[in-house]
């Protein structure tokens, strides 16, 4: 096995920092070079404009024109030219004749010598500017004509050496350098702040680590058989897997939307948004019974949202309901067994007392009553499973002192399964029995009606009934009128069965004085 420890890869934050530093440095260096080049060009252009202006001012001076008529023009022109040179900050002011003979020069020994450099079109009356290396070194110079009326009688050349231009440029370059340093500092500070925030957001992970994490987490998220929702601190969906989309029938654009805006059951939304750990509990979502669990999610002591898990318990809940019915039937049979034992002891005692005729009458009467009850229920219902349920409920009603009436019949070609009918009748009768408990008159009526393609199950009771607000919430999961607080799933399961068949459940007042629940179950082909 390779025992070498793999070196941790550079974090994304550090890579971004290095990239930003390189970009900032490149931008600053390029900007500094361009600014230097631009400043140098501006300095040369400014020097050219300056020497042309000074030269034209000297050429237009009457003192220069008058001095040209003297036998020694340089006697008057030399001091004047030097004064202009000093006052204007230029490096030389040369007045010359058309034959290039100098009448002035900063170096007095060069006065009377020939001018070195091009004259351009100045002798013809033009203005000529050039950069040229003369006796004082490289300079930016201009040559302009001196007019006497319409004639060109002399030339004036004014120049500034390149070294002087560069000395003035250095002051500007210092300012440019300081500005570049400030920009560089601000850029590096900004890059460091961005890197620090990115490191905090990515937890110092590298790009391959983040890629692996995303791939693995995404694979696990979509592979689990439970529905999974991840919500942020404001209740917006940030992550959802395929199972959660299926169970809650969520749209494709669910990510980023608030859970309140998805049209889910209010109780389910309240449980998902709970800020305290919520144990597994059942909620109705469309035609499904979901086991929902939510818990807050935290990172380094800071709450970042909540995690909601969903499991489909529809089939399990249906089977559990059937098991409850079977347990009820078992309890009813146990009670009947005790009752039968008491009646058998009574018959035996009558025989021992020498009264066999009364024993026969007593036994026959009990058998007839039991047989009549069974025949009446089976004849009225037809479905053996539902008949067994109603027989058990009839025995339970007798034990609880409740008068149970059953009318109507389930047609033989009914398409509603026995399982669904057991769910509907069992839950409605349980609620009705609970409603009449404690009432003066304890009566419950069951009506089974077949109207064409519609099977109607009606259960009414003589209990206290429901007001308008209670009737509006009766079919919601978790709602109950029990003082001790019921789970409130029975009527929600009834409503679920009705929706599965395209039917409905209505709640209104019963002629007996209590509540009446009407469940309408159409044939599947009629519902479509």
Coordinates of C-alpha atoms in Angstrom, one line a residue:
X1 CA 0.0 0.0 0.0
X2 CA 1.3 3.5 -0.8
X3 CA 2.1 5.1 2.4
X4 CA 3.0 8.5 0.9
X5 CA 0.7 11.3 2.1
X6 CA -0.8 13.1 -0.8
X7 CA 0.0 16.8 -0.6
X8 CA -3.2 18.9 -0.2
X9 CA -4.0 20.7 -3.4
X10 CA -4.0 24.5 -3.5
X11 CA -7.4 25.9 -2.4
X12 CA -9.6 27.7 -4.9
X13 CA -9.3 30.9 -2.8
X14 CA -5.5 30.9 -3.0
X15 CA -5.6 30.2 -6.7
X16 CA -8.0 33.1 -7.2
X17 CA -5.8 35.3 -5.1
X18 CA -2.7 34.5 -7.1
X19 CA -4.6 35.0 -10.4
X20 CA -5.9 38.4 -9.2
X21 CA -2.5 39.5 -8.0
X22 CA -1.0 38.6 -11.4
X23 CA -3.8 40.4 -13.2
X24 CA -3.5 43.5 -11.0
X25 CA 0.3 43.6 -11.5
X26 CA 0.0 43.2 -15.3
X27 CA -2.6 46.0 -15.5
X28 CA -0.6 48.3 -13.3
X29 CA 2.7 47.7 -15.3
X30 CA 0.9 48.1 -18.6
X31 CA -0.8 51.2 -17.4
X32 CA 2.4 52.6 -16.0
X33 CA 4.2 52.0 -19.4
X34 CA 1.4 53.6 -21.3
X35 CA 1.2 56.6 -19.0
X36 CA 5.0 57.0 -19.2
X37 CA 4.9 56.9 -23.0
X38 CA 2.0 59.3 -23.1
X39 CA 3.7 61.7 -20.7
X40 CA 6.9 61.6 -22.8
X41 CA 5.0 62.3 -26.0
X42 CA 3.1 65.1 -24.4
X43 CA 6.3 66.6 -23.1
X44 CA 7.8 66.6 -26.6
X45 CA 4.7 68.1 -28.2
X46 CA 4.5 70.7 -25.5
X47 CA 8.2 71.6 -26.0
X48 CA 7.7 71.9 -29.7
X49 CA 4.7 74.2 -29.3
X50 CA 6.8 76.2 -26.8
X51 CA 9.9 76.7 -29.0
X52 CA 7.7 77.7 -32.0
X53 CA 5.9 80.3 -29.9
X54 CA 9.2 81.8 -28.5
X55 CA 10.8 81.8 -32.0
X56 CA 7.8 83.6 -33.5
X57 CA 7.9 86.2 -30.7
X58 CA 11.6 86.9 -31.3
X59 CA 11.1 87.0 -35.1
X60 CA 8.3 89.6 -34.7
X61 CA 10.4 91.8 -32.4
X62 CA 11.2 95.2 -34.1
X63 CA 14.5 95.2 -32.2
X64 CA 15.7 92.2 -34.2
X65 CA 14.6 93.7 -37.5
X66 CA 16.3 97.0 -36.7
X67 CA 19.5 95.3 -35.6
X68 CA 19.8 93.4 -38.9
X69 CA 20.5 96.8 -40.6
X70 CA 23.5 97.4 -38.4
X71 CA 27.1 96.7 -39.4
X72 CA 27.5 94.3 -36.4
X73 CA 23.9 92.8 -35.9
X74 CA 25.2 90.5 -33.1
X75 CA 26.1 93.5 -30.8
X76 CA 22.4 94.2 -30.3
X77 CA 20.9 90.7 -31.0
X78 CA 23.1 88.6 -28.7
X79 CA 22.1 90.2 -25.4
X80 CA 18.5 90.4 -26.5
X81 CA 18.4 86.7 -27.5
X82 CA 20.1 85.7 -24.2
X83 CA 17.6 87.7 -22.2
X84 CA 14.7 85.9 -24.0
X85 CA 16.4 82.5 -23.5
X86 CA 16.6 83.1 -19.8
X87 CA 13.1 84.5 -19.4
X88 CA 11.5 81.6 -21.4
X89 CA 13.5 78.8 -19.9
X90 CA 14.7 77.6 -23.3
X91 CA 18.2 76.3 -24.0
X92 CA 19.1 78.4 -27.0
X93 CA 17.8 81.3 -29.1
X94 CA 19.8 81.7 -32.3
X95 CA 19.2 84.5 -34.8
X96 CA 20.9 83.9 -38.1
X97 CA 21.1 85.3 -41.6
X98 CA 19.9 83.6 -44.7
X99 CA 23.4 82.4 -45.2
X100 CA 23.2 80.5 -41.8
X101 CA 25.6 83.0 -40.1
X102 CA 24.8 83.1 -36.4
X103 CA 24.1 86.5 -34.8
X104 CA 23.4 85.0 -31.4
X105 CA 24.2 81.8 -29.4
X106 CA 24.3 80.7 -25.8
X107 CA 28.0 79.9 -26.4
X108 CA 29.5 83.3 -27.3
X109 CA 32.4 81.7 -29.2
X110 CA 30.0 80.2 -31.7
X111 CA 28.6 83.6 -32.7
X112 CA 29.5 84.2 -36.3
X113 CA 29.8 80.5 -37.0
X114 CA 27.4 78.7 -39.4
X115 CA 24.2 77.2 -38.0
X116 CA 24.1 73.4 -37.8
X117 CA 20.9 71.6 -38.7
X118 CA 18.0 71.7 -41.2
X119 CA 16.2 74.8 -42.1
X120 CA 13.2 73.1 -43.8
X121 CA 10.9 75.6 -45.5
X122 CA 11.7 78.4 -43.1
X123 CA 13.7 80.4 -45.7
X124 CA 10.6 80.4 -47.9
X125 CA 8.4 81.8 -45.1
X126 CA 7.3 78.5 -43.4
X127 CA 7.7 77.2 -39.8
X128 CA 10.0 74.2 -39.4
X129 CA 10.2 72.0 -36.3
X130 CA 12.5 69.0 -35.7
X131 CA 14.4 66.9 -33.1
X132 CA 18.1 67.3 -34.0
X133 CA 21.4 66.7 -32.3
X134 CA 23.3 70.1 -32.6
X135 CA 26.2 71.7 -30.8
X136 CA 24.3 71.5 -27.4
X137 CA 23.2 67.9 -28.0
X138 CA 19.9 66.4 -29.0
X139 CA 17.1 69.1 -28.8
X140 CA 13.6 69.9 -29.9
X141 CA 14.1 73.0 -32.1
X142 CA 12.1 75.2 -34.4
X143 CA 13.1 77.6 -37.2
X144 CA 10.9 80.6 -38.2
X145 CA 11.5 83.4 -40.7
X146 CA 12.0 87.1 -39.8
X147 CA 10.1 89.3 -42.2
X148 CA 10.8 92.9 -43.3
X149 CA 7.7 93.7 -45.1
X150 CA 7.1 90.9 -47.6
X151 CA 10.8 89.8 -47.6
X152 CA 12.4 87.2 -45.4
X153 CA 15.6 88.8 -44.1
X154 CA 16.7 86.4 -41.4
X155 CA 15.8 83.3 -39.5
X156 CA 15.3 82.5 -35.7
X157 CA 15.9 79.1 -34.2
X158 CA 14.8 78.3 -30.7
X159 CA 15.3 74.9 -29.0
X160 CA 15.1 72.9 -25.8
X161 CA 17.5 70.1 -25.2
X162 CA 16.1 66.6 -24.7
X163 CA 17.8 66.3 -21.4
X164 CA 15.9 69.4 -20.1
X165 CA 12.6 67.8 -21.4
X166 CA 13.4 64.6 -19.6
X167 CA 14.3 66.4 -16.3
X168 CA 10.8 68.0 -16.4
X169 CA 9.3 64.7 -17.3
X170 CA 10.8 63.0 -14.2
X171 CA 8.6 65.1 -11.9
X172 CA 5.5 63.9 -13.8
X173 CA 6.8 60.3 -13.7
X174 CA 7.1 60.5 -9.9
X175 CA 3.4 61.4 -9.7
X176 CA 2.5 58.6 -12.1
X177 CA 4.5 56.1 -10.1
X178 CA 2.9 57.2 -6.8
X179 CA -0.5 56.8 -8.5
X180 CA 0.4 53.4 -9.8
X181 CA 1.6 52.3 -6.3
X182 CA -1.7 53.4 -4.8
X183 CA -3.7 51.6 -7.5
X184 CA -1.5 48.5 -7.0
X185 CA -2.1 48.6 -3.2
X186 CA -5.8 49.0 -3.6
X187 CA -5.9 46.2 -6.1
X188 CA -3.9 43.8 -3.9
X189 CA -6.1 44.7 -0.9
X190 CA -9.3 44.1 -2.9
X191 CA -7.9 40.7 -4.1
X192 CA -7.0 39.7 -0.6
X193 CA -10.5 40.6 0.7
X194 CA -12.1 38.7 -2.1
X195 CA -9.9 35.7 -1.5
X196 CA -10.6 35.8 2.2
X197 CA -14.4 35.8 1.6
X198 CA -14.0 33.0 -1.0
X199 CA -12.0 31.0 1.4
X200 CA -14.7 31.3 4.0
X201 CA -17.4 30.4 1.5
X202 CA -15.5 27.4 0.1
X203 CA -14.1 26.3 3.4
X204 CA -10.6 26.2 1.9
X205 CA -11.3 23.4 -0.5
X206 CA -9.5 22.9 -3.8
X207 CA -11.3 22.7 -7.2
X208 CA -10.9 18.9 -7.4
X209 CA -12.1 18.5 -3.9
X210 CA -15.2 20.6 -4.6
X211 CA -15.8 18.7 -7.8
X212 CA -15.6 15.3 -6.1
X213 CA -17.8 16.6 -3.3
X214 CA -20.4 17.8 -5.7
X215 CA -20.4 14.6 -7.7
X216 CA -20.6 12.3 -4.7
X217 CA -23.2 14.3 -2.9
X218 CA -25.3 14.6 -6.0
X219 CA -25.1 10.9 -6.6
X220 CA -26.0 10.1 -3.0
X221 CA -28.8 12.7 -2.9
X222 CA -30.5 11.2 -6.0
X223 CA -29.8 7.6 -5.0
X224 CA -31.5 7.6 -1.6
X225 CA -35.1 6.2 -1.5
X226 CA -36.3 8.9 0.9
X227 CA -37.4 12.3 -0.3
X228 CA -34.9 15.0 0.8
X229 CA -35.4 18.8 0.9
X230 CA -32.8 21.3 2.0
X231 CA -34.1 24.8 2.9
X232 CA -32.1 27.9 3.7
X233 CA -32.8 30.1 6.7
X234 CA -35.5 32.0 4.8
X235 CA -37.5 28.9 3.9
X236 CA -36.3 28.8 0.2
X237 CA -35.6 25.4 -1.4
X238 CA -31.9 25.0 -2.1
X239 CA -31.7 21.3 -2.8
X240 CA -34.3 18.7 -3.7
X241 CA -33.9 15.1 -4.9
X242 CA -36.0 13.1 -7.3
X243 CA -38.0 11.3 -4.7
X244 CA -39.0 14.5 -3.0
X245 CA -40.1 15.9 -6.4
X246 CA -42.3 12.8 -6.9
X247 CA -43.8 12.7 -3.5
X248 CA -44.7 16.4 -3.4
X249 CA -45.3 16.8 -7.1
X250 CA -42.9 19.7 -7.2
X251 CA -42.2 21.8 -10.4
X252 CA -38.9 21.8 -12.3
X253 CA -38.1 25.4 -11.1
X254 CA -38.6 24.6 -7.4
X255 CA -35.0 25.5 -6.4
X256 CA -34.8 29.0 -5.1
X257 CA -38.6 29.3 -4.4
X258 CA -40.1 29.7 -1.0
X259 CA -41.8 26.5 0.4
X260 CA -44.9 28.6 1.1
X261 CA -45.4 29.3 -2.6
X262 CA -45.5 25.7 -3.7
X263 CA -49.1 25.0 -2.8
X264 CA -48.3 22.3 -0.2
X265 CA -50.5 21.5 2.8
X266 CA -50.2 24.2 5.5
X267 CA -49.5 21.7 8.2
X268 CA -46.7 20.1 6.1
X269 CA -45.1 23.5 5.4
X270 CA -45.3 24.4 9.1
X271 CA -43.5 21.2 10.0
X272 CA -40.8 21.7 7.4
X273 CA -40.1 25.2 8.5
X274 CA -40.0 24.4 12.2
X275 CA -36.8 25.7 13.9
X276 CA -36.7 22.8 16.4
X277 CA -36.2 19.1 15.6
X278 CA -39.5 17.6 14.6
X279 CA -40.1 13.9 15.1
X280 CA -41.5 11.6 12.4
X281 CA -45.2 12.4 11.9
X282 CA -47.7 11.7 9.2
X283 CA -49.0 14.3 6.8
X284 CA -51.4 14.1 3.9
X285 CA -50.0 15.4 0.6
X286 CA -52.4 14.8 -2.3
X287 CA -53.1 11.1 -2.5
X288 CA -50.1 10.2 -0.4
X289 CA -49.6 9.8 3.3
X290 CA -46.0 11.0 4.1
X291 CA -43.9 10.5 7.1
X292 CA -42.2 13.9 7.6
X293 CA -39.1 14.6 9.7
X294 CA -37.4 18.0 9.9
X295 CA -34.3 19.2 11.8
X296 CA -32.4 22.5 11.7
X297 CA -29.0 22.5 10.0
X298 CA -26.1 24.4 11.5
X299 CA -22.5 25.0 10.5
X300 CA -19.9 26.1 13.1
X301 CA -22.6 27.2 15.5
X302 CA -24.5 29.2 12.9
X303 CA -28.0 28.1 11.7
X304 CA -28.0 27.8 7.9
X305 CA -31.5 26.3 7.3
X306 CA -33.2 23.0 7.8
X307 CA -33.2 19.4 6.4
X308 CA -36.6 17.7 5.7
X309 CA -36.9 14.0 4.9
X310 CA -40.0 12.4 3.4
X311 CA -41.1 8.8 3.3
X312 CA -44.2 7.4 1.6
X313 CA -46.4 5.6 4.1
X314 CA -49.5 5.4 2.0
X315 CA -49.6 1.6 1.6
X316 CA -48.3 1.0 5.1
X317 CA -51.0 3.2 6.5
X318 CA -53.7 1.5 4.5
X319 CA -52.5 -1.9 5.7
X320 CA -52.3 -0.6 9.3
X321 CA -55.9 0.6 9.0
X322 CA -57.0 -2.9 7.9
X323 CA -55.0 -4.3 10.8
X324 CA -56.9 -2.0 13.2
X325 CA -60.2 -3.3 11.7
X326 CA -59.1 -6.9 12.2
X327 CA -58.1 -6.1 15.8
X328 CA -61.5 -4.5 16.3
X329 CA -63.2 -7.6 15.0
X330 CA -61.0 -9.8 17.2
X331 CA -62.0 -7.7 20.3
X332 CA -65.6 -8.0 19.2
X333 CA -65.3 -11.8 18.8
X334 CA -63.7 -12.0 22.2
X335 CA -66.5 -10.1 23.8
X336 CA -69.0 -12.3 22.0
X337 CA -67.2 -15.4 23.3
X338 CA -67.6 -14.1 26.9
X339 CA -71.2 -13.4 26.2
X340 CA -71.8 -16.8 24.6
X341 CA -70.1 -18.5 27.7
X342 CA -72.5 -16.6 30.0
X343 CA -75.5 -17.7 27.9
X344 CA -74.3 -21.3 27.8
X345 CA -74.0 -21.3 31.6
X346 CA -77.5 -19.9 31.8
X347 CA -78.9 -22.8 29.6
X348 CA -77.0 -25.4 31.6
X349 CA -78.3 -24.0 34.8
X350 CA -81.9 -24.0 33.5
X351 CA -81.5 -27.7 32.6
X352 CA -80.1 -28.5 36.0
X353 CA -83.0 -26.8 37.5
X354 CA -85.3 -29.2 35.6
X355 CA -86.7 -26.5 33.3
X356 CA -85.5 -27.8 29.9
X357 CA -88.3 -26.1 28.0
X358 CA -87.2 -22.6 29.1
X359 CA -83.6 -23.5 28.4
X360 CA -84.6 -24.4 24.8
X361 CA -86.6 -21.2 24.3
X362 CA -83.8 -19.1 25.7
X363 CA -81.1 -20.7 23.5
X364 CA -83.3 -20.6 20.4
X365 CA -84.2 -17.0 20.9
X366 CA -80.5 -15.9 21.2
X367 CA -79.6 -17.9 18.1
X368 CA -82.5 -16.4 16.1
X369 CA -81.4 -12.8 17.2
X370 CA -77.8 -13.4 16.2
X371 CA -78.8 -15.1 12.9
X372 CA -81.3 -12.3 12.1
X373 CA -78.6 -9.7 12.7
X374 CA -76.0 -11.5 10.5
X375 CA -78.6 -12.1 7.7
X376 CA -79.7 -8.5 7.8
X377 CA -76.1 -7.1 7.6
X378 CA -75.0 -9.5 4.9
X379 CA -78.2 -9.0 2.9
X380 CA -77.9 -5.2 3.1
X381 CA -74.2 -5.0 2.3
X382 CA -73.4 -8.0 0.0
X383 CA -69.6 -7.6 0.2
X384 CA -68.4 -10.2 2.8
X385 CA -65.4 -8.1 3.9
X386 CA -67.5 -5.0 4.5
X387 CA -70.2 -7.2 6.1
X388 CA -67.6 -8.6 8.6
X389 CA -66.6 -5.0 9.4
X390 CA -70.2 -3.9 10.0
X391 CA -70.9 -7.0 12.1
X392 CA -67.9 -6.1 14.3
X393 CA -69.0 -2.5 14.5
X394 CA -72.5 -3.6 15.4
X395 CA -71.2 -5.7 18.3
X396 CA -69.0 -2.8 19.3
X397 CA -72.1 -0.5 19.2
X398 CA -74.1 -2.8 21.4
X399 CA -71.3 -2.9 23.9
X400 CA -71.1 0.9 24.0
X401 CA -74.8 1.3 24.1
X402 CA -75.1 2.8 20.6
X403 CA -77.9 2.1 18.3
X404 CA -76.5 1.4 14.8
X405 CA -78.8 1.4 11.8
X406 CA -77.7 0.1 8.4
X407 CA -79.6 0.7 5.2
X408 CA -78.9 0.3 1.5
X409 CA -76.8 -2.2 -0.4
X410 CA -73.5 -2.3 -2.2
X411 CA -74.1 -3.4 -5.8
X412 CA -72.3 -6.6 -6.9
X413 CA -70.6 -4.8 -9.8
X414 CA -69.1 -2.0 -7.6
X415 CA -65.6 -1.2 -8.7
X416 CA -64.5 0.2 -5.3
X417 CA -62.3 -2.3 -3.6
X418 CA -63.1 -3.8 -0.3
X419 CA -60.0 -2.4 1.2
X420 CA -61.0 1.2 0.3
X421 CA -64.6 0.6 1.6
X422 CA -63.1 -0.7 4.9
X423 CA -61.0 2.4 5.2
X424 CA -64.0 4.7 4.5
X425 CA -66.6 2.9 6.6
X426 CA -64.2 2.0 9.5
X427 CA -62.9 5.6 10.0
X428 CA -66.3 7.2 9.6
X429 CA -67.9 4.8 12.1
X430 CA -65.1 5.2 14.6
X431 CA -65.5 9.0 14.4
X432 CA -69.3 8.7 14.7
X433 CA -69.0 6.4 17.7
X434 CA -66.7 8.8 19.4
X435 CA -69.0 11.7 18.6
X436 CA -72.1 10.1 20.3
X437 CA -70.2 8.9 23.3
X438 CA -71.5 11.0 26.2
X439 CA -74.6 12.1 24.4
X440 CA -78.1 11.4 25.7
X441 CA -79.2 9.8 22.5
X442 CA -76.6 7.5 21.0
X443 CA -77.6 6.7 17.4
X444 CA -75.5 6.2 14.3
X445 CA -77.0 5.5 10.8
X446 CA -75.1 4.1 7.8
X447 CA -76.6 4.4 4.3
X448 CA -75.2 2.7 1.3
X449 CA -76.6 4.1 -2.0
X450 CA -75.9 3.2 -5.6
X451 CA -76.9 5.9 -8.1
X452 CA -75.9 4.8 -11.6
X453 CA -72.1 5.0 -11.7
X454 CA -71.9 6.6 -8.3
X455 CA -71.6 4.8 -4.9
X456 CA -72.6 7.0 -2.0
X457 CA -71.6 6.2 1.6
X458 CA -73.4 8.3 4.2
X459 CA -72.7 8.1 8.0
X460 CA -74.7 10.3 10.3
X461 CA -74.7 10.6 14.1
X462 CA -76.7 12.1 16.9
X463 CA -73.6 13.8 18.5
X464 CA -73.0 17.5 19.1
X465 CA -72.3 18.1 15.4
X466 CA -69.8 20.5 13.8
X467 CA -70.0 24.2 13.3
X468 CA -69.0 25.9 10.0
X469 CA -65.4 26.4 10.9
X470 CA -65.0 22.8 12.3
X471 CA -66.7 21.4 9.1
X472 CA -64.2 23.4 7.0
X473 CA -61.2 21.8 8.7
X474 CA -62.6 18.4 9.4
X475 CA -60.8 16.7 6.5
X476 CA -57.4 18.3 7.2
X477 CA -54.7 16.1 8.6
X478 CA -54.1 16.6 12.3
X479 CA -57.5 18.2 13.0
X480 CA -59.6 16.6 15.7
X481 CA -62.4 17.6 18.1
X482 CA -61.2 15.3 20.8
X483 CA -60.2 17.1 24.0
X484 CA -57.2 14.9 24.5
X485 CA -56.0 15.6 21.0
X486 CA -56.4 13.0 18.3
X487 CA -54.0 12.3 15.5
X488 CA -56.7 13.4 13.0
X489 CA -55.8 10.9 10.3
X490 CA -59.1 9.0 9.9
X491 CA -61.0 11.6 8.0
X492 CA -57.9 12.6 6.0
X493 CA -57.6 9.0 4.8
X494 CA -61.3 9.0 3.8
X495 CA -60.7 12.2 1.8
X496 CA -57.7 10.5 0.2
X497 CA -59.7 7.5 -0.9
X498 CA -62.4 9.9 -2.4
X499 CA -59.8 11.8 -4.4
X500 CA -58.2 8.6 -5.6
X501 CA -61.6 7.7 -7.3
X502 CA -62.3 11.2 -8.4
X503 CA -65.0 11.6 -5.8
X504 CA -65.6 14.0 -2.9
X505 CA -66.5 14.2 0.8
X506 CA -69.2 16.5 2.1
X507 CA -69.8 17.5 5.7
X508 CA -73.2 18.8 6.8
X509 CA -75.8 18.4 9.5
X510 CA -77.5 15.1 10.2
X511 CA -81.3 14.6 10.7
X512 CA -80.3 12.9 13.9
X513 CA -78.9 16.2 15.2
X514 CA -75.2 15.6 14.8
X515 CA -72.8 15.6 11.8
X516 CA -73.2 13.8 8.6
X517 CA -70.4 12.7 6.3
X518 CA -71.2 11.9 2.6
X519 CA -68.6 10.1 0.5
X520 CA -69.3 9.9 -3.2
X521 CA -67.2 7.4 -5.1
X522 CA -67.7 7.3 -8.9
X523 CA -66.6 4.4 -11.1
X524 CA -63.1 5.0 -12.5
X525 CA -64.3 5.4 -16.1
X526 CA -67.0 7.8 -14.9
X527 CA -64.5 9.9 -13.0
X528 CA -62.3 10.3 -16.1

